[in-house]
């Protein structure tokens, strides 16, 4: 497929680009600074520009079949970055006829709040990520209200250690559910796996290791 990846220079976004290329997709990689995409793999169409600019998004969405949203919210603190970009992306994809969107938010969005393990729930979330998740909740609401074929991916806290416990992809979060870590490569695999799949259509998926 022809796929557009927003936030392609980040830790997860760059891995999504590599995974999509490995599967034979044609990739357009969006980033805000030329230097961050200078080492993009051969064959990638690099699109440098402001993702909050509707005209820019309309231009790079043209001809695409699916989109992957891996844009980071930025430094801790109040923000409207991800909801603002999402608000511009949705009509751009609709105008291009690109129906499929797989968007990454994270643990702390919606009903996953309080289910990321002791360290994340008691220290990282209240001190560092709480306010950015206010915006991610706004982002999820925009996606849910759209008529696109969307899947929201809520990764567990990132940790690059190898893990023997099985990966879980949950659409129901029970009171005792906790997913404590996930590798960025695992998230990239999951996103690309579902760009062309109908499983988890119009669902939010909590993803990671217990």
PDB file of C-alpha atoms in Angstrom:
ATOM      1  CA  UNK A   1       0.000   0.000   0.000  1.00  0.00           C
ATOM      2  CA  UNK A   2       0.892   3.655  -0.139  1.00  0.00           C
ATOM      3  CA  UNK A   3       1.147   4.787   3.469  1.00  0.00           C
ATOM      4  CA  UNK A   4       1.759   8.129   5.157  1.00  0.00           C
ATOM      5  CA  UNK A   5       3.588   8.081   8.498  1.00  0.00           C
ATOM      6  CA  UNK A   6       3.312  11.187  10.669  1.00  0.00           C
ATOM      7  CA  UNK A   7       6.089  11.613  13.212  1.00  0.00           C
ATOM      8  CA  UNK A   8       8.417   9.450  11.126  1.00  0.00           C
ATOM      9  CA  UNK A   9      11.643  10.691  12.742  1.00  0.00           C
ATOM     10  CA  UNK A  10      10.746   9.617  16.271  1.00  0.00           C
ATOM     11  CA  UNK A  11      11.680   6.457  18.101  1.00  0.00           C
ATOM     12  CA  UNK A  12       8.500   4.630  17.113  1.00  0.00           C
ATOM     13  CA  UNK A  13       7.855   6.459  13.847  1.00  0.00           C
ATOM     14  CA  UNK A  14      11.256   5.589  12.386  1.00  0.00           C
ATOM     15  CA  UNK A  15      10.687   1.942  13.233  1.00  0.00           C
ATOM     16  CA  UNK A  16       7.261   2.050  11.581  1.00  0.00           C
ATOM     17  CA  UNK A  17       8.911   3.378   8.417  1.00  0.00           C
ATOM     18  CA  UNK A  18      11.445   0.531   8.422  1.00  0.00           C
ATOM     19  CA  UNK A  19       8.800  -2.106   9.099  1.00  0.00           C
ATOM     20  CA  UNK A  20       6.519  -0.777   6.369  1.00  0.00           C
ATOM     21  CA  UNK A  21       9.374  -0.749   3.859  1.00  0.00           C
ATOM     22  CA  UNK A  22      10.336  -4.293   4.799  1.00  0.00           C
ATOM     23  CA  UNK A  23       6.792  -5.362   3.927  1.00  0.00           C
ATOM     24  CA  UNK A  24       6.920  -3.697   0.527  1.00  0.00           C
ATOM     25  CA  UNK A  25       4.771  -0.649   1.224  1.00  0.00           C
ATOM     26  CA  UNK A  26       5.424   2.720  -0.431  1.00  0.00           C
ATOM     27  CA  UNK A  27       6.158   5.111   2.423  1.00  0.00           C
ATOM     28  CA  UNK A  28       5.827   8.866   2.759  1.00  0.00           C
ATOM     29  CA  UNK A  29       7.597   9.940   5.961  1.00  0.00           C
ATOM     30  CA  UNK A  30       6.601  13.245   7.540  1.00  0.00           C
ATOM     31  CA  UNK A  31       8.892  15.194   9.848  1.00  0.00           C
ATOM     32  CA  UNK A  32       9.176  18.795  11.014  1.00  0.00           C
ATOM     33  CA  UNK A  33      12.945  19.235  10.554  1.00  0.00           C
ATOM     34  CA  UNK A  34      15.016  18.162   7.513  1.00  0.00           C
ATOM     35  CA  UNK A  35      17.914  16.967   9.660  1.00  0.00           C
ATOM     36  CA  UNK A  36      15.759  14.467  11.538  1.00  0.00           C
ATOM     37  CA  UNK A  37      14.908  12.651   8.299  1.00  0.00           C
ATOM     38  CA  UNK A  38      18.326  12.959   6.668  1.00  0.00           C
ATOM     39  CA  UNK A  39      18.993   9.263   7.238  1.00  0.00           C
ATOM     40  CA  UNK A  40      15.645   8.015   5.994  1.00  0.00           C
ATOM     41  CA  UNK A  41      16.024   4.682   4.173  1.00  0.00           C
ATOM     42  CA  UNK A  42      16.333   4.629   0.413  1.00  0.00           C
ATOM     43  CA  UNK A  43      12.980   4.621  -1.308  1.00  0.00           C
ATOM     44  CA  UNK A  44      11.179   6.698   1.314  1.00  0.00           C
ATOM     45  CA  UNK A  45       9.440   9.858   0.155  1.00  0.00           C
ATOM     46  CA  UNK A  46      10.434  12.489   2.706  1.00  0.00           C
ATOM     47  CA  UNK A  47       7.880  15.211   3.454  1.00  0.00           C
ATOM     48  CA  UNK A  48       9.180  18.009   5.688  1.00  0.00           C
ATOM     49  CA  UNK A  49       6.602  20.418   7.001  1.00  0.00           C
ATOM     50  CA  UNK A  50       4.294  21.537   9.790  1.00  0.00           C
ATOM     51  CA  UNK A  51       1.740  18.784  10.471  1.00  0.00           C
ATOM     52  CA  UNK A  52      -0.742  21.329  11.829  1.00  0.00           C
ATOM     53  CA  UNK A  53      -0.891  22.995   8.387  1.00  0.00           C
ATOM     54  CA  UNK A  54      -4.015  21.690   6.584  1.00  0.00           C
ATOM     55  CA  UNK A  55      -2.625  22.578   3.146  1.00  0.00           C
ATOM     56  CA  UNK A  56       0.586  20.648   3.819  1.00  0.00           C
ATOM     57  CA  UNK A  57      -1.320  17.601   5.055  1.00  0.00           C
ATOM     58  CA  UNK A  58      -3.701  17.706   2.109  1.00  0.00           C
ATOM     59  CA  UNK A  59      -0.710  17.733  -0.232  1.00  0.00           C
ATOM     60  CA  UNK A  60       1.142  14.805   1.331  1.00  0.00           C
ATOM     61  CA  UNK A  61      -2.034  12.751   1.877  1.00  0.00           C
ATOM     62  CA  UNK A  62      -2.868  12.830  -1.838  1.00  0.00           C
ATOM     63  CA  UNK A  63      -2.569   9.366  -3.339  1.00  0.00           C
ATOM     64  CA  UNK A  64      -2.176   7.633   0.023  1.00  0.00           C
ATOM     65  CA  UNK A  65      -4.212   4.597   1.065  1.00  0.00           C
ATOM     66  CA  UNK A  66      -3.506   4.535   4.805  1.00  0.00           C
ATOM     67  CA  UNK A  67      -1.989   6.638   7.553  1.00  0.00           C
ATOM     68  CA  UNK A  68       0.030   5.873  10.671  1.00  0.00           C
ATOM     69  CA  UNK A  69       0.080   8.500  13.444  1.00  0.00           C
ATOM     70  CA  UNK A  70       3.234   8.354  15.598  1.00  0.00           C
ATOM     71  CA  UNK A  71       3.631  12.053  16.375  1.00  0.00           C
ATOM     72  CA  UNK A  72       4.945  12.846  19.835  1.00  0.00           C
ATOM     73  CA  UNK A  73       3.260  15.426  22.039  1.00  0.00           C
ATOM     74  CA  UNK A  74       6.505  17.232  22.900  1.00  0.00           C
ATOM     75  CA  UNK A  75       7.813  18.329  26.327  1.00  0.00           C
ATOM     76  CA  UNK A  76       5.669  17.705  29.430  1.00  0.00           C
ATOM     77  CA  UNK A  77       3.050  20.336  30.010  1.00  0.00           C
ATOM     78  CA  UNK A  78      -0.261  21.548  28.614  1.00  0.00           C
ATOM     79  CA  UNK A  79      -0.433  21.013  24.868  1.00  0.00           C
ATOM     80  CA  UNK A  80      -2.796  20.842  21.910  1.00  0.00           C
ATOM     81  CA  UNK A  81      -0.273  19.381  19.458  1.00  0.00           C
ATOM     82  CA  UNK A  82      -1.683  15.924  18.822  1.00  0.00           C
ATOM     83  CA  UNK A  83      -5.330  16.980  18.793  1.00  0.00           C
ATOM     84  CA  UNK A  84      -4.489  19.902  16.503  1.00  0.00           C
ATOM     85  CA  UNK A  85      -2.649  17.694  14.039  1.00  0.00           C
ATOM     86  CA  UNK A  86      -5.389  15.082  14.177  1.00  0.00           C
ATOM     87  CA  UNK A  87      -8.016  17.723  13.503  1.00  0.00           C
ATOM     88  CA  UNK A  88      -6.138  18.686  10.336  1.00  0.00           C
ATOM     89  CA  UNK A  89      -5.250  15.122   9.313  1.00  0.00           C
ATOM     90  CA  UNK A  90      -8.734  13.622   9.339  1.00  0.00           C
ATOM     91  CA  UNK A  91     -10.224  15.858   6.594  1.00  0.00           C
ATOM     92  CA  UNK A  92      -6.977  15.615   4.600  1.00  0.00           C
ATOM     93  CA  UNK A  93      -7.217  11.809   4.590  1.00  0.00           C
ATOM     94  CA  UNK A  94     -10.903  11.935   3.783  1.00  0.00           C
ATOM     95  CA  UNK A  95     -10.267  14.241   0.828  1.00  0.00           C
ATOM     96  CA  UNK A  96      -7.541  11.898  -0.434  1.00  0.00           C
ATOM     97  CA  UNK A  97      -9.757   8.838  -0.126  1.00  0.00           C
ATOM     98  CA  UNK A  98      -7.390   7.282   2.427  1.00  0.00           C
ATOM     99  CA  UNK A  99      -9.736   5.345   4.683  1.00  0.00           C
ATOM    100  CA  UNK A 100      -7.394   3.522   7.084  1.00  0.00           C
ATOM    101  CA  UNK A 101      -5.822   5.243  10.097  1.00  0.00           C
ATOM    102  CA  UNK A 102      -3.799   3.572  12.853  1.00  0.00           C
ATOM    103  CA  UNK A 103      -2.989   6.134  15.554  1.00  0.00           C
ATOM    104  CA  UNK A 104      -0.751   5.735  18.601  1.00  0.00           C
ATOM    105  CA  UNK A 105      -1.797   7.384  21.857  1.00  0.00           C
ATOM    106  CA  UNK A 106      -0.634   5.485  24.954  1.00  0.00           C
ATOM    107  CA  UNK A 107      -1.267   4.165  28.435  1.00  0.00           C
ATOM    108  CA  UNK A 108      -2.986   6.987  30.264  1.00  0.00           C
ATOM    109  CA  UNK A 109      -5.538   7.612  27.528  1.00  0.00           C
ATOM    110  CA  UNK A 110      -9.146   6.776  28.309  1.00  0.00           C
ATOM    111  CA  UNK A 111      -9.741   3.711  30.440  1.00  0.00           C
ATOM    112  CA  UNK A 112      -6.049   2.691  30.400  1.00  0.00           C
ATOM    113  CA  UNK A 113      -5.279   5.383  32.973  1.00  0.00           C
ATOM    114  CA  UNK A 114      -3.982   3.709  36.118  1.00  0.00           C
ATOM    115  CA  UNK A 115      -3.120   0.449  34.341  1.00  0.00           C
ATOM    116  CA  UNK A 116       0.556   0.928  33.442  1.00  0.00           C
ATOM    117  CA  UNK A 117       2.158  -0.517  36.559  1.00  0.00           C
ATOM    118  CA  UNK A 118       3.258   1.067  39.833  1.00  0.00           C
ATOM    119  CA  UNK A 119       6.190   3.161  38.507  1.00  0.00           C
ATOM    120  CA  UNK A 120       4.266   4.635  35.612  1.00  0.00           C
ATOM    121  CA  UNK A 121       0.965   5.160  37.411  1.00  0.00           C
ATOM    122  CA  UNK A 122       2.397   6.641  40.629  1.00  0.00           C
ATOM    123  CA  UNK A 123       5.421   8.606  39.371  1.00  0.00           C
ATOM    124  CA  UNK A 124       5.742   9.069  35.607  1.00  0.00           C
ATOM    125  CA  UNK A 125       2.104   9.808  34.802  1.00  0.00           C
ATOM    126  CA  UNK A 126       1.332  12.333  37.568  1.00  0.00           C
ATOM    127  CA  UNK A 127       4.676  14.130  37.306  1.00  0.00           C
ATOM    128  CA  UNK A 128       5.458  14.061  33.585  1.00  0.00           C
ATOM    129  CA  UNK A 129       2.733  12.883  31.204  1.00  0.00           C
ATOM    130  CA  UNK A 130      -0.611  13.676  32.828  1.00  0.00           C
ATOM    131  CA  UNK A 131      -1.200  16.976  31.041  1.00  0.00           C
ATOM    132  CA  UNK A 132      -0.239  15.699  27.593  1.00  0.00           C
ATOM    133  CA  UNK A 133      -2.786  12.916  28.011  1.00  0.00           C
ATOM    134  CA  UNK A 134      -5.531  15.505  28.320  1.00  0.00           C
ATOM    135  CA  UNK A 135      -4.712  16.306  24.706  1.00  0.00           C
ATOM    136  CA  UNK A 136      -4.475  12.642  23.734  1.00  0.00           C
ATOM    137  CA  UNK A 137      -7.992  12.156  25.077  1.00  0.00           C
ATOM    138  CA  UNK A 138      -9.107  15.012  22.828  1.00  0.00           C
ATOM    139  CA  UNK A 139      -7.297  13.320  19.938  1.00  0.00           C
ATOM    140  CA  UNK A 140      -9.035  10.014  20.573  1.00  0.00           C
ATOM    141  CA  UNK A 141     -12.439  11.737  20.673  1.00  0.00           C
ATOM    142  CA  UNK A 142     -11.773  13.304  17.256  1.00  0.00           C
ATOM    143  CA  UNK A 143     -10.759   9.959  15.787  1.00  0.00           C
ATOM    144  CA  UNK A 144     -13.771   8.157  17.238  1.00  0.00           C
ATOM    145  CA  UNK A 145     -16.115  10.772  15.790  1.00  0.00           C
ATOM    146  CA  UNK A 146     -14.631  10.432  12.293  1.00  0.00           C
ATOM    147  CA  UNK A 147     -15.953   8.145   9.567  1.00  0.00           C
ATOM    148  CA  UNK A 148     -12.500   6.688   8.810  1.00  0.00           C
ATOM    149  CA  UNK A 149     -11.589   3.050   9.387  1.00  0.00           C
ATOM    150  CA  UNK A 150      -9.520   3.739  12.480  1.00  0.00           C
ATOM    151  CA  UNK A 151      -7.672   1.790  15.122  1.00  0.00           C
ATOM    152  CA  UNK A 152      -6.218   3.478  18.212  1.00  0.00           C
ATOM    153  CA  UNK A 153      -3.112   1.840  19.705  1.00  0.00           C
ATOM    154  CA  UNK A 154      -2.367   2.497  23.375  1.00  0.00           C
ATOM    155  CA  UNK A 155       1.116   1.111  24.089  1.00  0.00           C
ATOM    156  CA  UNK A 156       2.266   0.241  27.590  1.00  0.00           C
ATOM    157  CA  UNK A 157       5.247   2.269  28.927  1.00  0.00           C
ATOM    158  CA  UNK A 158       8.239   1.911  26.621  1.00  0.00           C
ATOM    159  CA  UNK A 159      11.085  -0.312  27.766  1.00  0.00           C
ATOM    160  CA  UNK A 160      13.595  -1.862  25.365  1.00  0.00           C
ATOM    161  CA  UNK A 161      14.433  -4.953  27.403  1.00  0.00           C
ATOM    162  CA  UNK A 162      13.634  -8.358  25.936  1.00  0.00           C
ATOM    163  CA  UNK A 163      10.594  -9.934  27.511  1.00  0.00           C
ATOM    164  CA  UNK A 164       9.496 -13.569  27.701  1.00  0.00           C
ATOM    165  CA  UNK A 165       5.898 -12.876  28.695  1.00  0.00           C
ATOM    166  CA  UNK A 166       3.442 -12.855  25.793  1.00  0.00           C
ATOM    167  CA  UNK A 167       2.301  -9.653  24.164  1.00  0.00           C
ATOM    168  CA  UNK A 168      -1.307  -8.768  24.858  1.00  0.00           C
ATOM    169  CA  UNK A 169      -3.673  -6.738  22.688  1.00  0.00           C
ATOM    170  CA  UNK A 170      -6.699  -5.865  24.809  1.00  0.00           C
ATOM    171  CA  UNK A 171      -9.888  -4.051  23.874  1.00  0.00           C
ATOM    172  CA  UNK A 172     -11.294  -4.402  27.389  1.00  0.00           C
ATOM    173  CA  UNK A 173      -9.470  -3.047  30.430  1.00  0.00           C
ATOM    174  CA  UNK A 174     -10.508  -4.802  33.629  1.00  0.00           C
ATOM    175  CA  UNK A 175      -9.865  -3.372  37.110  1.00  0.00           C
ATOM    176  CA  UNK A 176      -6.899  -5.716  37.624  1.00  0.00           C
ATOM    177  CA  UNK A 177      -5.405  -5.246  34.128  1.00  0.00           C
ATOM    178  CA  UNK A 178      -1.823  -3.943  33.997  1.00  0.00           C
ATOM    179  CA  UNK A 179       0.480  -3.783  30.976  1.00  0.00           C
ATOM    180  CA  UNK A 180       3.827  -2.543  32.259  1.00  0.00           C
ATOM    181  CA  UNK A 181       6.153  -2.355  29.259  1.00  0.00           C
ATOM    182  CA  UNK A 182       6.538  -2.753  25.519  1.00  0.00           C
ATOM    183  CA  UNK A 183       9.383  -2.332  23.035  1.00  0.00           C
ATOM    184  CA  UNK A 184       9.160   0.319  20.346  1.00  0.00           C
ATOM    185  CA  UNK A 185       9.805  -2.279  17.651  1.00  0.00           C
ATOM    186  CA  UNK A 186       6.820  -4.271  18.893  1.00  0.00           C
ATOM    187  CA  UNK A 187       4.590  -1.217  18.597  1.00  0.00           C
ATOM    188  CA  UNK A 188       5.891  -0.518  15.078  1.00  0.00           C
ATOM    189  CA  UNK A 189       5.173  -4.111  14.090  1.00  0.00           C
ATOM    190  CA  UNK A 190       1.641  -3.859  15.476  1.00  0.00           C
ATOM    191  CA  UNK A 191       0.908  -0.602  13.654  1.00  0.00           C
ATOM    192  CA  UNK A 192       2.124  -1.860  10.276  1.00  0.00           C
ATOM    193  CA  UNK A 193       0.440  -5.238  10.774  1.00  0.00           C
ATOM    194  CA  UNK A 194      -2.901  -3.480  11.115  1.00  0.00           C
ATOM    195  CA  UNK A 195      -2.565  -0.839   8.409  1.00  0.00           C
ATOM    196  CA  UNK A 196      -3.936  -3.423   6.004  1.00  0.00           C
ATOM    197  CA  UNK A 197      -6.012  -5.521   8.418  1.00  0.00           C
ATOM    198  CA  UNK A 198      -9.624  -5.279   9.540  1.00  0.00           C
ATOM    199  CA  UNK A 199      -9.085  -6.718  13.019  1.00  0.00           C
ATOM    200  CA  UNK A 200      -9.552  -4.075  15.729  1.00  0.00           C
ATOM    201  CA  UNK A 201     -11.472  -1.876  13.291  1.00  0.00           C
ATOM    202  CA  UNK A 202     -12.881   1.160  15.120  1.00  0.00           C
ATOM    203  CA  UNK A 203     -11.457  -0.076  18.416  1.00  0.00           C
ATOM    204  CA  UNK A 204      -8.869   1.150  20.919  1.00  0.00           C
ATOM    205  CA  UNK A 205      -6.261  -1.496  21.735  1.00  0.00           C
ATOM    206  CA  UNK A 206      -4.187  -1.586  24.933  1.00  0.00           C
ATOM    207  CA  UNK A 207      -0.924  -3.239  23.858  1.00  0.00           C
ATOM    208  CA  UNK A 208       2.100  -4.571  25.735  1.00  0.00           C
ATOM    209  CA  UNK A 209       3.462  -7.069  28.249  1.00  0.00           C
ATOM    210  CA  UNK A 210       1.930  -7.688  31.687  1.00  0.00           C
TER     211      UNK A 210
END
